[in-house]
Amino acid sequence: MHDLILPPYAPVFLDSLRALGYSAELAFADIVDNSITAHADCVQIFLAPVDGRCAFIDNGRGMSPEELTEAMRHGGNIMAQHRSDTDLGRFGLGLKTASLSQCRRLVVVSKRNTDAHPVARIWDLDEIERAANWVLLSSDDSGEVLKLPYATMLMDQGSGTLVLWEKLDRFINHGQTPEDAFQHRLDLIEPHLSLTYHRFLSASGKDRSLKILINGRLIQPTDPFFTKNSATQKLQVEEMRIDGHRISILPYILPHTSKLTREERLQLQNEDGGRAKQGVYVYRNKRLMVHGTWFRLHARDELSKLARVQVDFPSALDHLWKPDVRKANLELPVAVRDSLGRIVNRIVGQSKQVFRHRGRKTNQENFEYVWDRIETREGIRYNINRDHPVISAVISSVASTSAMPIEHLLRLIEQTIPIHALYNDMATRADIALQGTEERQLRAKIDELFDLIAALPAENKDLVLRSIIRAEPFSRHPDLVERLIKEKISK
Ligand SMILES: Nc1ncnc2c1ncn2[C@@H]1O[C@H](COP(=O)(O)OP(=O)(O)OP(=O)(O)O)[C@@H](O)[C@H]1O
Ligand SMILES: [Mg+2]
């Protein structure tokens, strides 16, 4: 028996690695991960169709010529032995696999400190094919290096690294114009970075903060837990230790849509009303790895869509969570499954309560309802929604004297709804629908509405009017209501 050294055949091996399954946004994140690990607090990304290139410039600690060469090696050895507990890397692959999944030429320029010259290393798949070998283009001549696109930007800072993708062959799909292709990518990349790094982007104080700019525009963090909203319920954090390393589980219940700010509501709408993004959010060293899954502990459903759980684990426990090369998949460790399952069951129940209390399904979230449907252990109850604009206007108009008689009145109505008669009529009489809001009835209601707001100060009138017509019954006929209001005003 004798040993053979059998390295991979470079052109085929590299071509196969391109098929690891990176999307553009996952590839971008792999480059940003490296900048964070290098202690950069700013990453500038340039992506322009006219340029046909994509550039990442960070102000991290940079690399010496030897470090840069090793960094270009697939499965580089430089960090493997001494990764810190803030390192976002693991495999010694991301820089190469992410970049070459999108382009055929990867240029990396780095500068270690103010006095150092920038040096460059390049993997060019065409050169590798031509030479049928692992040919790494290399230059330590700063005059030559600074002629590379964007390289002079490094000279404005003490240290840092430029990653440049050229020959972007995977960026533009067949039949797309470069403008459309770049815009389409950006539409996915920006939200991905804004969510993946939200804890770095919003960090302050002693936590390490980060700025990411795309074409000069600052990326804002997307907080999936709406922690700035005081109506978000932050539940008890649970911690467990495995081999001395801490895993924490922090559940949140998001507020009902009626309590969200305009921006938060927009965010939720973009997330399929929250439905698609419910579930567990797992962070490795504060970087989001996986989200919007219940790990089969619970099925995604309409009523649990306000439940989100933040799970944090350190990279020291990678052997349990088993992240994949793209940092897009994790395995839920057996040791965590039971605790998480128990917590998920509890908070899913609480998320349902938010809806039951509101008595609404949120697919009609722009409306305010007169009646809340409430499920309790004793059964279903219907309560008058004190937040409905008309009802709250009436309550506050008498609040200065005493709100008690109004409260008595509301309770009396709630306790005496003729449920049985209604049920019987609904089942047997077609003409019950006449209670609906036809034009004549709406007109009468608008007359009443104008009487109601007549006493208000002029500057409040329009505000109150607008908020009331968003509620039932007006909300069901917005065009008709607009017309009737115009007629009323013009009289
Ligand atoms: N922007 C950067 N600044 C400084 N060093 C960097 C930068 N990018 C990469 N490196 C160095 O190059 C090495 C290789 O990077 P690469 O992304 O290929 O692997 P990794 O980050 O170690 O692991 P992973 O495959 O999980 O990303 C890093 O470990 C780091 O030492
Ligand atoms: Mg990396």
Short mmCIF file of C-alpha atoms and ligand atoms in Angstrom, two decimals:
data_model
loop_
_atom_site.label_atom_id
_atom_site.label_comp_id
_atom_site.label_asym_id
_atom_site.label_seq_id
_atom_site.Cartn_x
_atom_site.Cartn_y
_atom_site.Cartn_z
CA MET A 1 0.00 0.00 0.00
CA HIS A 2 1.27 3.50 -0.75
CA ASP A 3 -0.18 6.99 -0.42
CA LEU A 4 -1.43 9.06 -3.29
CA ILE A 5 -2.04 12.79 -2.94
CA LEU A 6 -5.14 13.50 -4.94
CA PRO A 7 -6.24 17.15 -4.96
CA PRO A 8 -9.50 18.01 -6.73
CA TYR A 9 -9.39 18.92 -10.42
CA ALA A 10 -9.80 22.67 -10.08
CA PRO A 11 -12.12 23.63 -12.98
CA VAL A 12 -14.68 20.89 -12.29
CA PHE A 13 -14.48 21.18 -8.52
CA LEU A 14 -15.02 24.95 -8.59
CA ASP A 15 -17.83 24.64 -11.06
CA SER A 16 -19.54 22.11 -8.78
CA LEU A 17 -19.17 24.41 -5.76
CA ARG A 18 -21.11 27.05 -7.67
CA ALA A 19 -24.15 24.81 -7.25
CA LEU A 20 -24.19 24.83 -3.44
CA GLY A 21 -27.50 26.63 -3.61
CA TYR A 22 -26.62 30.21 -2.70
CA SER A 23 -29.15 32.87 -3.53
CA ALA A 24 -27.76 36.37 -4.12
CA GLU A 25 -28.91 37.49 -0.67
CA LEU A 26 -27.27 34.53 1.10
CA ALA A 27 -24.07 35.23 -0.81
CA PHE A 28 -24.13 38.88 0.23
CA ALA A 29 -24.56 37.88 3.85
CA ASP A 30 -21.53 35.59 3.75
CA ILE A 31 -19.37 38.54 2.71
CA VAL A 32 -20.88 40.79 5.39
CA ASP A 33 -20.28 38.05 8.00
CA ASN A 34 -16.56 38.24 7.26
CA SER A 35 -16.54 42.01 7.68
CA ILE A 36 -18.28 41.75 11.06
CA THR A 37 -15.83 39.08 12.18
CA ALA A 38 -13.01 41.43 11.12
CA HIS A 39 -14.51 44.05 13.50
CA ALA A 40 -15.66 46.39 10.76
CA ASP A 41 -18.31 48.86 11.86
CA CYS A 42 -19.10 49.92 8.31
CA VAL A 43 -19.63 47.93 5.12
CA GLN A 44 -20.24 49.83 1.92
CA ILE A 45 -21.78 47.89 -0.94
CA PHE A 46 -21.87 49.15 -4.49
CA LEU A 47 -24.02 47.46 -7.03
CA ALA A 48 -24.61 49.21 -10.33
CA PRO A 49 -25.83 47.75 -13.61
CA VAL A 50 -23.64 50.09 -15.69
CA ASP A 51 -20.60 48.90 -13.80
CA GLY A 52 -21.46 45.21 -14.10
CA ARG A 53 -19.64 44.67 -10.81
CA CYS A 54 -20.44 44.37 -7.18
CA ALA A 55 -18.10 45.72 -4.51
CA PHE A 56 -17.98 45.36 -0.71
CA ILE A 57 -15.63 47.65 1.18
CA ASP A 58 -15.21 47.28 4.92
CA ASN A 59 -13.14 49.11 7.50
CA GLY A 60 -12.26 45.97 9.44
CA ARG A 61 -8.82 44.86 10.53
CA GLY A 62 -7.73 43.83 7.02
CA MET A 63 -5.26 41.08 6.15
CA SER A 64 -1.51 40.84 5.68
CA PRO A 65 -0.31 39.43 2.31
CA GLU A 66 0.14 35.96 3.88
CA GLU A 67 -3.24 36.06 5.59
CA LEU A 68 -4.92 37.12 2.35
CA THR A 69 -3.36 34.25 0.43
CA GLU A 70 -4.56 31.79 3.07
CA ALA A 71 -7.99 33.43 3.09
CA MET A 72 -8.32 32.64 -0.63
CA ARG A 73 -7.70 28.94 -0.06
CA HIS A 74 -10.82 26.77 -0.05
CA GLY A 75 -10.85 25.46 3.49
CA GLY A 76 -8.24 28.02 4.57
CA ASN A 77 -6.47 27.15 7.77
CA ILE A 78 -5.80 30.54 9.25
CA MET A 79 -8.69 30.97 11.64
CA ALA A 80 -9.71 27.38 12.18
CA GLN A 81 -7.75 26.86 15.38
CA HIS A 82 -8.49 30.10 17.15
CA ARG A 83 -11.96 31.34 16.33
CA SER A 84 -13.30 33.82 18.85
CA ASP A 85 -16.81 33.61 20.26
CA THR A 86 -17.85 36.51 18.02
CA ASP A 87 -16.59 34.89 14.81
CA LEU A 88 -19.41 34.43 12.31
CA GLY A 89 -17.35 32.06 10.14
CA ARG A 90 -16.96 28.32 10.47
CA PHE A 91 -15.89 26.51 7.33
CA GLY A 92 -13.12 28.56 5.72
CA LEU A 93 -15.20 28.58 2.55
CA GLY A 94 -17.77 31.40 2.51
CA LEU A 95 -15.71 34.10 0.85
CA LYS A 96 -15.00 31.84 -2.10
CA THR A 97 -18.18 29.77 -2.38
CA ALA A 98 -20.53 32.74 -1.90
CA SER A 99 -18.65 34.96 -4.34
CA LEU A 100 -18.13 32.39 -7.07
CA SER A 101 -21.77 31.33 -6.84
CA GLN A 102 -22.56 34.77 -8.29
CA CYS A 103 -19.55 35.69 -10.43
CA ARG A 104 -16.62 34.19 -12.33
CA ARG A 105 -13.95 36.53 -11.01
CA LEU A 106 -13.36 37.23 -7.32
CA VAL A 107 -10.92 40.00 -6.46
CA VAL A 108 -9.94 40.59 -2.84
CA VAL A 109 -7.83 43.57 -1.87
CA SER A 110 -6.78 44.10 1.73
CA LYS A 111 -4.76 46.47 3.83
CA ARG A 112 -3.68 45.57 7.35
CA ASN A 113 -2.88 49.01 8.78
CA THR A 114 -2.20 52.62 7.88
CA ASP A 115 1.41 51.98 6.88
CA ALA A 116 0.73 48.79 4.94
CA HIS A 117 0.31 48.65 1.16
CA PRO A 118 -2.86 47.12 -0.16
CA VAL A 119 -2.36 43.68 -1.72
CA ALA A 120 -4.62 41.76 -4.09
CA ARG A 121 -5.50 38.13 -4.79
CA ILE A 122 -7.83 36.95 -7.54
CA TRP A 123 -9.64 33.75 -8.40
CA ASP A 124 -10.72 33.90 -12.03
CA LEU A 125 -12.62 30.82 -13.19
CA ASP A 126 -11.61 31.46 -16.81
CA GLU A 127 -7.92 31.50 -15.87
CA ILE A 128 -8.38 28.34 -13.82
CA GLU A 129 -10.06 26.61 -16.76
CA ARG A 130 -7.31 27.73 -19.11
CA ALA A 131 -4.54 26.51 -16.81
CA ALA A 132 -6.55 23.53 -15.55
CA ASN A 133 -5.07 24.28 -12.17
CA TRP A 134 -5.53 26.33 -8.99
CA VAL A 135 -3.98 29.51 -10.38
CA LEU A 136 -4.35 32.36 -7.90
CA LEU A 137 -3.54 35.74 -9.45
CA SER A 138 -1.59 37.80 -6.99
CA SER A 139 -0.15 41.27 -6.69
CA ASP A 140 1.69 43.00 -3.84
CA ASP A 141 2.55 46.00 -6.04
CA SER A 142 0.45 48.83 -4.64
CA GLY A 143 0.63 50.83 -7.89
CA GLU A 144 -0.93 47.90 -9.74
CA VAL A 145 -3.37 47.09 -6.94
CA LEU A 146 -4.69 50.63 -6.72
CA LYS A 147 -5.68 50.49 -10.37
CA LEU A 148 -8.27 47.85 -9.51
CA PRO A 149 -11.80 49.27 -9.36
CA TYR A 150 -12.77 50.69 -5.93
CA ALA A 151 -9.30 49.88 -4.51
CA THR A 152 -8.44 53.53 -3.86
CA MET A 153 -11.33 53.69 -1.40
CA LEU A 154 -9.21 51.59 0.96
CA MET A 155 -6.61 54.34 1.05
CA ASP A 156 -9.06 56.62 2.89
CA GLN A 157 -9.04 54.30 5.89
CA GLY A 158 -6.43 52.74 8.17
CA SER A 159 -7.25 49.15 7.39
CA GLY A 160 -9.91 47.24 5.55
CA THR A 161 -10.86 44.83 2.84
CA LEU A 162 -12.41 45.15 -0.60
CA VAL A 163 -14.25 42.19 -2.09
CA LEU A 164 -15.03 42.69 -5.74
CA TRP A 165 -17.24 40.46 -7.87
CA GLU A 166 -16.62 40.74 -11.60
CA LYS A 167 -18.08 38.79 -14.53
CA LEU A 168 -21.41 38.53 -12.75
CA ASP A 169 -22.71 35.70 -14.91
CA ARG A 170 -25.25 34.40 -12.39
CA PHE A 171 -26.70 37.77 -11.58
CA ILE A 172 -28.63 38.41 -14.75
CA ASN A 173 -31.17 35.84 -15.84
CA HIS A 174 -31.75 35.10 -19.48
CA GLY A 175 -33.94 37.77 -21.10
CA GLN A 176 -33.52 40.31 -18.25
CA THR A 177 -32.01 43.75 -18.77
CA PRO A 178 -29.12 44.50 -16.38
CA GLU A 179 -31.25 47.24 -14.80
CA ASP A 180 -34.16 44.89 -14.11
CA ALA A 181 -31.86 42.16 -12.88
CA PHE A 182 -29.99 44.43 -10.44
CA GLN A 183 -33.19 45.98 -9.16
CA HIS A 184 -34.77 42.57 -8.66
CA ARG A 185 -31.73 41.39 -6.69
CA LEU A 186 -31.65 44.54 -4.59
CA ASP A 187 -35.31 44.12 -3.69
CA LEU A 188 -34.40 40.81 -2.06
CA ILE A 189 -30.93 41.64 -0.77
CA GLU A 190 -31.81 44.75 1.19
CA PRO A 191 -34.58 43.21 3.33
CA HIS A 192 -32.44 40.14 3.90
CA LEU A 193 -29.49 42.14 5.26
CA SER A 194 -31.77 44.40 7.23
CA LEU A 195 -33.29 41.38 9.04
CA THR A 196 -30.20 39.13 9.27
CA TYR A 197 -28.09 41.80 10.97
CA HIS A 198 -30.83 43.74 12.74
CA ARG A 199 -29.18 43.30 16.14
CA PHE A 200 -25.91 44.74 14.86
CA LEU A 201 -27.63 47.50 12.91
CA SER A 202 -29.57 48.68 15.95
CA ALA A 203 -26.86 48.04 18.55
CA SER A 204 -25.68 50.82 20.80
CA GLY A 205 -23.51 51.22 23.88
CA LYS A 206 -21.08 48.41 24.51
CA ASP A 207 -22.65 46.15 21.86
CA ARG A 208 -20.83 46.17 18.56
CA SER A 209 -22.72 48.23 16.04
CA LEU A 210 -22.65 48.10 12.29
CA LYS A 211 -23.60 50.32 9.38
CA ILE A 212 -24.35 48.81 5.98
CA LEU A 213 -24.76 51.13 3.02
CA ILE A 214 -25.97 49.99 -0.38
CA ASN A 215 -25.09 52.47 -3.10
CA GLY A 216 -24.69 55.09 -0.38
CA ARG A 217 -28.03 54.40 1.30
CA LEU A 218 -28.04 53.30 4.91
CA ILE A 219 -29.84 50.01 5.59
CA GLN A 220 -32.29 50.26 8.47
CA PRO A 221 -32.74 47.31 10.83
CA THR A 222 -35.89 45.21 10.62
CA ASP A 223 -36.83 44.16 14.12
CA PRO A 224 -39.01 41.04 13.83
CA PHE A 225 -40.21 41.43 17.44
CA PHE A 226 -41.30 45.08 17.29
CA THR A 227 -39.48 45.58 20.58
CA LYS A 228 -39.88 49.36 20.44
CA ASN A 229 -43.66 49.00 20.52
CA SER A 230 -44.84 49.04 24.13
CA ALA A 231 -47.74 46.71 23.25
CA THR A 232 -45.32 43.90 22.31
CA GLN A 233 -45.36 41.28 25.06
CA LYS A 234 -41.85 40.18 25.97
CA LEU A 235 -42.24 36.98 27.94
CA GLN A 236 -39.98 35.32 30.44
CA VAL A 237 -36.59 34.33 29.02
CA GLU A 238 -35.58 30.70 29.60
CA GLU A 239 -31.98 29.62 29.61
CA MET A 240 -30.31 26.27 29.35
CA ARG A 241 -26.67 25.27 29.48
CA ILE A 242 -25.06 22.61 27.36
CA ASP A 243 -21.39 21.79 27.96
CA GLY A 244 -21.15 25.09 29.82
CA HIS A 245 -22.52 27.11 26.88
CA ARG A 246 -25.71 29.08 27.16
CA ILE A 247 -28.78 28.83 24.93
CA SER A 248 -31.50 31.36 25.61
CA ILE A 249 -35.12 31.28 24.51
CA LEU A 250 -37.04 34.53 24.59
CA PRO A 251 -40.66 34.47 23.40
CA TYR A 252 -42.56 37.50 22.14
CA ILE A 253 -46.18 38.09 21.31
CA LEU A 254 -46.56 40.86 18.76
CA PRO A 255 -49.32 43.41 19.28
CA HIS A 256 -52.56 43.18 17.39
CA THR A 257 -52.32 45.16 14.13
CA SER A 258 -54.53 47.90 15.55
CA LYS A 259 -51.71 48.74 17.98
CA LEU A 260 -48.91 48.91 15.41
CA THR A 261 -47.39 52.04 13.98
CA ARG A 262 -47.79 52.68 10.27
CA GLU A 263 -44.26 51.40 9.54
CA GLU A 264 -44.76 48.30 11.65
CA ARG A 265 -48.04 47.55 9.94
CA LEU A 266 -46.34 47.90 6.57
CA GLN A 267 -43.58 45.55 7.70
CA LEU A 268 -46.16 42.98 8.76
CA GLN A 269 -48.09 43.35 5.51
CA ASN A 270 -44.90 42.62 3.59
CA GLU A 271 -44.57 39.50 5.68
CA ASP A 272 -47.89 38.12 4.47
CA GLY A 273 -49.64 39.72 7.44
CA GLY A 274 -47.12 38.01 9.74
CA ARG A 275 -48.26 34.53 8.81
CA ALA A 276 -45.15 33.64 6.82
CA LYS A 277 -42.78 34.99 9.47
CA GLN A 278 -44.25 33.50 12.63
CA GLY A 279 -42.12 31.03 14.51
CA VAL A 280 -38.65 30.64 15.87
CA TYR A 281 -35.81 33.04 15.04
CA VAL A 282 -32.46 31.42 15.70
CA TYR A 283 -29.36 33.57 16.14
CA ARG A 284 -25.78 32.35 16.14
CA ASN A 285 -23.50 34.89 17.80
CA LYS A 286 -26.37 37.43 17.34
CA ARG A 287 -26.54 36.87 13.59
CA LEU A 288 -29.90 35.56 12.39
CA MET A 289 -29.51 32.15 10.78
CA VAL A 290 -33.01 30.74 10.40
CA HIS A 291 -36.43 32.26 10.91
CA GLY A 292 -40.11 31.74 10.28
CA THR A 293 -40.16 28.05 11.18
CA TRP A 294 -41.64 26.14 14.08
CA PHE A 295 -39.23 23.23 13.51
CA ARG A 296 -42.32 21.05 13.21
CA LEU A 297 -43.22 21.77 16.84
CA HIS A 298 -46.37 23.51 15.65
CA ALA A 299 -48.07 24.10 12.31
CA ARG A 300 -48.02 27.65 10.96
CA ASP A 301 -51.52 28.99 11.28
CA GLU A 302 -53.50 32.18 11.19
CA LEU A 303 -54.01 32.39 14.94
CA SER A 304 -50.41 31.83 15.97
CA LYS A 305 -49.03 34.40 13.59
CA LEU A 306 -48.25 36.89 16.34
CA ALA A 307 -45.98 34.45 18.16
CA ARG A 308 -42.22 34.76 17.60
CA VAL A 309 -39.42 33.24 19.63
CA GLN A 310 -35.85 34.50 19.76
CA VAL A 311 -33.35 31.70 20.31
CA ASP A 312 -29.67 32.49 20.82
CA PHE A 313 -26.83 30.01 20.68
CA PRO A 314 -23.05 30.50 20.56
CA SER A 315 -20.88 29.13 17.73
CA ALA A 316 -19.28 26.83 20.32
CA LEU A 317 -22.46 24.72 20.00
CA ASP A 318 -22.27 24.43 16.19
CA HIS A 319 -21.81 20.68 16.55
CA LEU A 320 -25.39 20.50 17.89
CA TRP A 321 -27.10 22.99 15.58
CA LYS A 322 -25.13 21.92 12.49
CA PRO A 323 -25.24 25.08 10.36
CA ASP A 324 -24.76 24.49 6.63
CA VAL A 325 -22.10 26.26 4.54
CA ARG A 326 -24.58 28.91 3.34
CA LYS A 327 -25.70 29.63 6.96
CA ALA A 328 -29.26 29.10 5.89
CA ASN A 329 -30.12 25.83 7.62
CA LEU A 330 -29.89 24.52 11.16
CA GLU A 331 -30.92 21.37 12.93
CA LEU A 332 -32.85 21.77 16.17
CA PRO A 333 -30.78 19.89 18.77
CA VAL A 334 -32.58 17.11 20.61
CA ALA A 335 -31.49 18.67 23.90
CA VAL A 336 -33.39 21.88 23.04
CA ARG A 337 -36.46 20.34 21.41
CA ASP A 338 -38.41 19.57 24.62
CA SER A 339 -37.93 22.95 26.27
CA LEU A 340 -38.68 24.81 23.08
CA GLY A 341 -41.75 22.66 22.42
CA ARG A 342 -43.16 23.47 25.84
CA ILE A 343 -42.56 27.19 25.39
CA VAL A 344 -44.00 27.20 21.89
CA ASN A 345 -47.22 25.54 23.07
CA ARG A 346 -47.62 28.14 25.77
CA ILE A 347 -47.03 31.18 23.63
CA VAL A 348 -49.06 29.96 20.69
CA GLY A 349 -51.97 29.86 23.14
CA GLN A 350 -51.24 33.45 24.12
CA SER A 351 -51.03 34.59 20.51
CA LYS A 352 -54.49 33.14 19.94
CA GLN A 353 -55.77 35.11 22.91
CA VAL A 354 -54.75 38.36 21.20
CA PHE A 355 -57.05 37.49 18.32
CA ARG A 356 -59.84 36.12 20.45
CA HIS A 357 -59.82 39.23 22.50
CA ARG A 358 -60.09 41.27 19.36
CA GLY A 359 -62.64 38.81 18.06
CA ARG A 360 -61.36 39.34 14.56
CA LYS A 361 -59.30 37.65 11.97
CA THR A 362 -56.72 40.15 10.85
CA ASN A 363 -57.22 39.82 7.14
CA GLN A 364 -59.66 42.70 7.57
CA GLU A 365 -57.29 44.71 9.63
CA ASN A 366 -58.11 48.17 8.33
CA PHE A 367 -61.49 48.14 9.98
CA GLU A 368 -62.71 48.77 13.48
CA TYR A 369 -65.52 46.54 14.64
CA VAL A 370 -68.43 47.36 16.87
CA TRP A 371 -68.54 43.88 18.32
CA ASP A 372 -65.68 41.85 19.74
CA ARG A 373 -66.10 38.09 19.72
CA ILE A 374 -64.47 36.63 22.83
CA GLU A 375 -63.90 32.98 23.54
CA THR A 376 -63.61 32.11 27.19
CA ARG A 377 -63.68 28.86 29.11
CA GLU A 378 -67.39 29.43 29.76
CA GLY A 379 -68.11 29.89 26.06
CA ILE A 380 -68.34 32.61 23.42
CA ARG A 381 -69.35 36.14 24.37
CA TYR A 382 -69.92 39.26 22.30
CA ASN A 383 -68.74 42.53 23.76
CA ILE A 384 -69.04 46.07 22.48
CA ASN A 385 -65.65 47.34 21.33
CA ARG A 386 -64.97 50.41 23.50
CA ASP A 387 -62.22 51.41 21.04
CA HIS A 388 -64.60 51.78 18.12
CA PRO A 389 -64.33 55.46 17.09
CA VAL A 390 -68.02 56.31 17.57
CA ILE A 391 -68.27 54.50 20.89
CA SER A 392 -65.03 55.92 22.23
CA ALA A 393 -66.10 59.41 21.08
CA VAL A 394 -69.36 59.04 23.01
CA ILE A 395 -67.58 57.66 26.09
CA SER A 396 -65.08 60.50 26.12
CA SER A 397 -67.77 63.12 25.51
CA VAL A 398 -69.43 62.14 28.79
CA ALA A 399 -66.21 61.25 30.60
CA SER A 400 -65.95 64.70 32.09
CA THR A 401 -69.26 64.18 33.93
CA SER A 402 -69.30 60.46 34.60
CA ALA A 403 -68.60 57.53 32.31
CA MET A 404 -70.39 55.10 34.60
CA PRO A 405 -73.90 55.37 33.11
CA ILE A 406 -72.46 54.74 29.64
CA GLU A 407 -70.55 51.72 30.91
CA HIS A 408 -73.77 50.43 32.53
CA LEU A 409 -75.60 50.95 29.28
CA LEU A 410 -72.97 49.12 27.23
CA ARG A 411 -72.98 46.18 29.64
CA LEU A 412 -76.76 46.06 29.61
CA ILE A 413 -76.75 45.85 25.81
CA GLU A 414 -74.04 43.17 25.88
CA GLN A 415 -75.98 41.08 28.40
CA THR A 416 -79.24 41.31 26.56
CA ILE A 417 -78.34 40.66 22.93
CA PRO A 418 -81.29 38.65 21.63
CA ILE A 419 -79.00 35.86 20.48
CA HIS A 420 -81.69 33.19 20.23
CA ALA A 421 -84.08 35.38 18.26
CA LEU A 422 -81.25 36.48 15.97
CA TYR A 423 -80.16 32.92 15.42
CA ASN A 424 -83.70 31.88 14.63
CA ASP A 425 -84.28 34.83 12.28
CA MET A 426 -80.98 34.31 10.49
CA ALA A 427 -81.88 30.71 9.89
CA THR A 428 -85.44 31.23 8.77
CA ARG A 429 -85.91 34.74 7.38
CA ALA A 430 -84.27 36.09 4.25
CA ASP A 431 -85.30 39.68 4.95
CA ILE A 432 -83.06 40.01 7.98
CA ALA A 433 -80.38 41.23 5.56
CA LEU A 434 -82.41 44.40 5.24
CA GLN A 435 -80.63 45.52 8.40
CA GLY A 436 -77.70 46.15 6.03
CA THR A 437 -76.32 49.43 4.89
CA GLU A 438 -78.04 50.55 1.81
CA GLU A 439 -77.63 54.03 0.50
CA ARG A 440 -80.66 55.44 2.32
CA GLN A 441 -79.51 54.03 5.65
CA LEU A 442 -75.95 55.14 5.10
CA ARG A 443 -77.12 58.63 4.30
CA ALA A 444 -79.06 58.72 7.57
CA LYS A 445 -76.00 57.48 9.45
CA ILE A 446 -73.83 60.15 7.89
CA ASP A 447 -76.36 62.78 8.97
CA GLU A 448 -76.09 61.40 12.53
CA LEU A 449 -72.32 61.42 12.25
CA PHE A 450 -72.23 65.07 11.27
CA ASP A 451 -74.51 65.89 14.23
CA LEU A 452 -72.13 63.99 16.48
CA ILE A 453 -69.03 65.85 15.34
CA ALA A 454 -70.77 69.24 15.10
CA ALA A 455 -69.77 70.09 18.66
CA LEU A 456 -66.09 69.29 18.11
CA PRO A 457 -63.45 71.98 17.54
CA ALA A 458 -63.02 72.61 13.79
CA GLU A 459 -59.43 71.26 13.69
CA ASN A 460 -60.52 67.88 15.11
CA LYS A 461 -63.56 67.41 12.91
CA ASP A 462 -61.85 66.02 9.84
CA LEU A 463 -59.64 63.71 11.90
CA VAL A 464 -62.59 62.22 13.76
CA LEU A 465 -64.66 61.96 10.59
CA ARG A 466 -61.87 60.12 8.75
CA SER A 467 -61.33 57.71 11.60
CA ILE A 468 -65.03 56.96 11.94
CA ILE A 469 -65.58 56.21 8.26
CA ARG A 470 -62.84 53.60 8.46
CA ALA A 471 -65.09 51.72 10.85
CA GLU A 472 -68.19 49.62 10.31
CA PRO A 473 -70.66 50.14 8.72
CA PHE A 474 -69.03 52.85 6.58
CA SER A 475 -65.90 50.83 5.84
CA ARG A 476 -67.91 48.37 3.79
CA HIS A 477 -68.81 51.02 1.18
CA PRO A 478 -65.86 53.44 0.99
CA ASP A 479 -66.70 54.95 -2.43
CA LEU A 480 -70.34 55.49 -1.61
CA VAL A 481 -69.42 57.04 1.74
CA GLU A 482 -66.95 59.43 0.11
CA ARG A 483 -69.66 60.55 -2.31
CA LEU A 484 -72.25 61.02 0.42
CA ILE A 485 -69.82 63.02 2.56
CA LYS A 486 -68.94 65.28 -0.37
CA GLU A 487 -72.67 65.85 -0.99
CA LYS A 488 -73.21 66.63 2.68
CA ILE A 489 -70.30 69.10 2.82
CA SER A 490 -71.35 70.86 -0.37
CA LYS A 491 -74.90 71.45 0.98
N1 LIG B 1 -13.46 41.19 5.14
C1 LIG B 1 -12.49 40.49 5.73
N2 LIG B 1 -11.63 41.09 6.58
C2 LIG B 1 -10.63 40.40 7.19
N3 LIG B 1 -10.44 39.08 7.01
C3 LIG B 1 -11.27 38.42 6.18
C4 LIG B 1 -12.32 39.09 5.48
N4 LIG B 1 -12.96 38.18 4.72
C5 LIG B 1 -12.34 37.01 4.92
N5 LIG B 1 -11.32 37.14 5.79
C6 LIG B 1 -10.43 36.08 6.26
O1 LIG B 1 -10.52 35.04 5.34
C7 LIG B 1 -10.85 33.83 5.99
C8 LIG B 1 -11.67 32.98 5.06
O2 LIG B 1 -12.97 33.54 4.89
P1 LIG B 1 -14.16 32.60 4.48
O3 LIG B 1 -15.39 33.39 4.47
O4 LIG B 1 -13.81 31.87 3.25
O5 LIG B 1 -14.20 31.52 5.66
P2 LIG B 1 -14.65 31.74 7.17
O6 LIG B 1 -15.26 33.05 7.35
O7 LIG B 1 -13.45 31.41 8.00
O8 LIG B 1 -15.72 30.57 7.34
P3 LIG B 1 -17.11 30.43 6.55
O9 LIG B 1 -16.88 29.47 5.45
O10 LIG B 1 -18.01 29.86 7.58
O11 LIG B 1 -17.51 31.77 6.08
C9 LIG B 1 -11.57 34.26 7.24
O12 LIG B 1 -11.46 33.28 8.23
C10 LIG B 1 -10.81 35.53 7.61
O13 LIG B 1 -9.63 35.19 8.29
MG MG B 2 -16.85 33.69 6.11
#
